[in-house]
CSV table of C-alpha atoms in Angstrom, one decimal:
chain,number,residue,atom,x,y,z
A,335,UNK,CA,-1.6,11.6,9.1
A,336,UNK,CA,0.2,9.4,6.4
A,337,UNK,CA,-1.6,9.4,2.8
A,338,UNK,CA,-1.5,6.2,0.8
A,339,UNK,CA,0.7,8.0,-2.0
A,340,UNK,CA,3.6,8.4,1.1
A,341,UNK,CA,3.4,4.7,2.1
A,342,UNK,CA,3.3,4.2,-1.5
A,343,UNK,CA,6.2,5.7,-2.2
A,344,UNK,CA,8.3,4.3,1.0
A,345,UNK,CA,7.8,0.8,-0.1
A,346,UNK,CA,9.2,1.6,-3.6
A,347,UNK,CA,12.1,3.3,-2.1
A,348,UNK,CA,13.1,0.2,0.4
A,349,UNK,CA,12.4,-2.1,-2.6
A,350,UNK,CA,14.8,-0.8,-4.4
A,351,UNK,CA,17.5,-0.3,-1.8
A,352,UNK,CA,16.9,-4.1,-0.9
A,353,UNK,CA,16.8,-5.3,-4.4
A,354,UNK,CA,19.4,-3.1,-5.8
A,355,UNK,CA,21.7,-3.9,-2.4
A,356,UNK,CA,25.2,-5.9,-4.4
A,357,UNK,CA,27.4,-5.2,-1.2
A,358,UNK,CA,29.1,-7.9,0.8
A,359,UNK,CA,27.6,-7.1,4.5
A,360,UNK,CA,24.5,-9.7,5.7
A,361,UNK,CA,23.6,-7.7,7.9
A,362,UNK,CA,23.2,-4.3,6.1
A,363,UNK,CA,20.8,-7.0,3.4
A,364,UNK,CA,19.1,-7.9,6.4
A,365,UNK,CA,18.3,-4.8,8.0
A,366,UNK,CA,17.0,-3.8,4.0
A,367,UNK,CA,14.8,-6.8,3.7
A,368,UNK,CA,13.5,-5.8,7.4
A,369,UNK,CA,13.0,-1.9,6.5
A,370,UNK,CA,11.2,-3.1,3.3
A,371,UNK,CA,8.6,-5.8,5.1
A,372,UNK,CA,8.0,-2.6,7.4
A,373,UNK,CA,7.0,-0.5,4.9
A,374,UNK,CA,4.7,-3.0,2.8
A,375,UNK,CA,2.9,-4.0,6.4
A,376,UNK,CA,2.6,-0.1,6.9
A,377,UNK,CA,0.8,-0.2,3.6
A,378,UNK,CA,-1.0,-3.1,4.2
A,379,UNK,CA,-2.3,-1.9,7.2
A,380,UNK,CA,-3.3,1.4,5.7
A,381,UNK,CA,-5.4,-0.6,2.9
A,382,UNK,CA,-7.0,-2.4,5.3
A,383,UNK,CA,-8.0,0.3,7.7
A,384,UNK,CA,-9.2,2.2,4.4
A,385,UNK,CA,-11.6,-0.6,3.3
A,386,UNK,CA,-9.6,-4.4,3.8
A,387,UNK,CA,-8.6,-4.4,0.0
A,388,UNK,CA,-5.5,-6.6,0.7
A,389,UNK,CA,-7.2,-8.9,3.8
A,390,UNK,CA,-5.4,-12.0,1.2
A,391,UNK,CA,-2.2,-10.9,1.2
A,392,UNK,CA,-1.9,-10.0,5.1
A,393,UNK,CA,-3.1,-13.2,5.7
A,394,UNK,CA,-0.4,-15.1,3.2
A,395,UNK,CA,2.3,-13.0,5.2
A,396,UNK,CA,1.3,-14.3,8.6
A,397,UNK,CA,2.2,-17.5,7.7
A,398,UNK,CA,2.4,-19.2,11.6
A,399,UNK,CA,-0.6,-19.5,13.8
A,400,UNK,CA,1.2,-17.4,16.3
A,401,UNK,CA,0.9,-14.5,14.3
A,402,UNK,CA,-2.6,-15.3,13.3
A,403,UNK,CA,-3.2,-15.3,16.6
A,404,UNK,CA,-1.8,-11.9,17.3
A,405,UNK,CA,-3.5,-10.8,14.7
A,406,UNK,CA,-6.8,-11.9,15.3
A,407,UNK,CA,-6.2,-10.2,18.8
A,408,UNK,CA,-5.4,-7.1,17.2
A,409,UNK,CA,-9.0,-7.3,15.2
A,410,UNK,CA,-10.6,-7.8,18.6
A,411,UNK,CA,-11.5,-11.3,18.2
A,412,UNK,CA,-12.7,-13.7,20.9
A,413,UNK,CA,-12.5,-17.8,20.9
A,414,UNK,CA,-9.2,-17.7,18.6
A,415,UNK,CA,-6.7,-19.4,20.9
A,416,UNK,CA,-8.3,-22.4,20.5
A,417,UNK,CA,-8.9,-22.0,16.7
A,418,UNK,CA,-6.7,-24.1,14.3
A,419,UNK,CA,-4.4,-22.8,12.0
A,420,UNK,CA,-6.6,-22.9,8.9
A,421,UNK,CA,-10.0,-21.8,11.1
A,422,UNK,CA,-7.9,-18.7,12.2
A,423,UNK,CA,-7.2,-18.1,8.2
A,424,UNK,CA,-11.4,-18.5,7.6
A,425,UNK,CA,-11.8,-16.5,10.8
A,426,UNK,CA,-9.7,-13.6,9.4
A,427,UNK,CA,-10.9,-13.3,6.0
């Protein structure tokens, strides 16, 4: 099982590969940028598993109502596909 201080410690490692990144290649930036998001989800999901201390900013990041959605689904929610954008957002907090 992962411990908060590992997932802790991956997101400061991808942050500072992303931020640090002064090469010329989009796509290594890209892949970064992706690697980091992972990693701070990861967290995020850990938090919220461990007591929903961060429910605010995993709401913030799923910024369309498709991913509400899919989140919503994931909680085990019923009734959401018919929920607006900011009813989803009242629904998951």
């Amino acid at each position: 099982m992962t411990t908060y201080l590992q997932l802790k410690s991956a997101v400061i490692e991808a942050s500072r590969k992303y931020r640090n990144y002064r090469g010329k290649s989009a796509k290594t930036l890209a892949k970064r940028k992706a690697a980091y998001e992972a990693a701070q989800a990861a967290l995020d999901a850990y938090q919220y598993e461990q007591g929903g201390k961060c429910v605010e900013r995993l709401i913030r990041r799923l910024s369309t109502v498709k991913e509400l959605k899919a989140e919503a689904k994931r909680r085990g929610f019923r009734g959401y596909s018919r929920l607006s954008k900011a009813q989803l957002i009242r629904l998951l907090a």
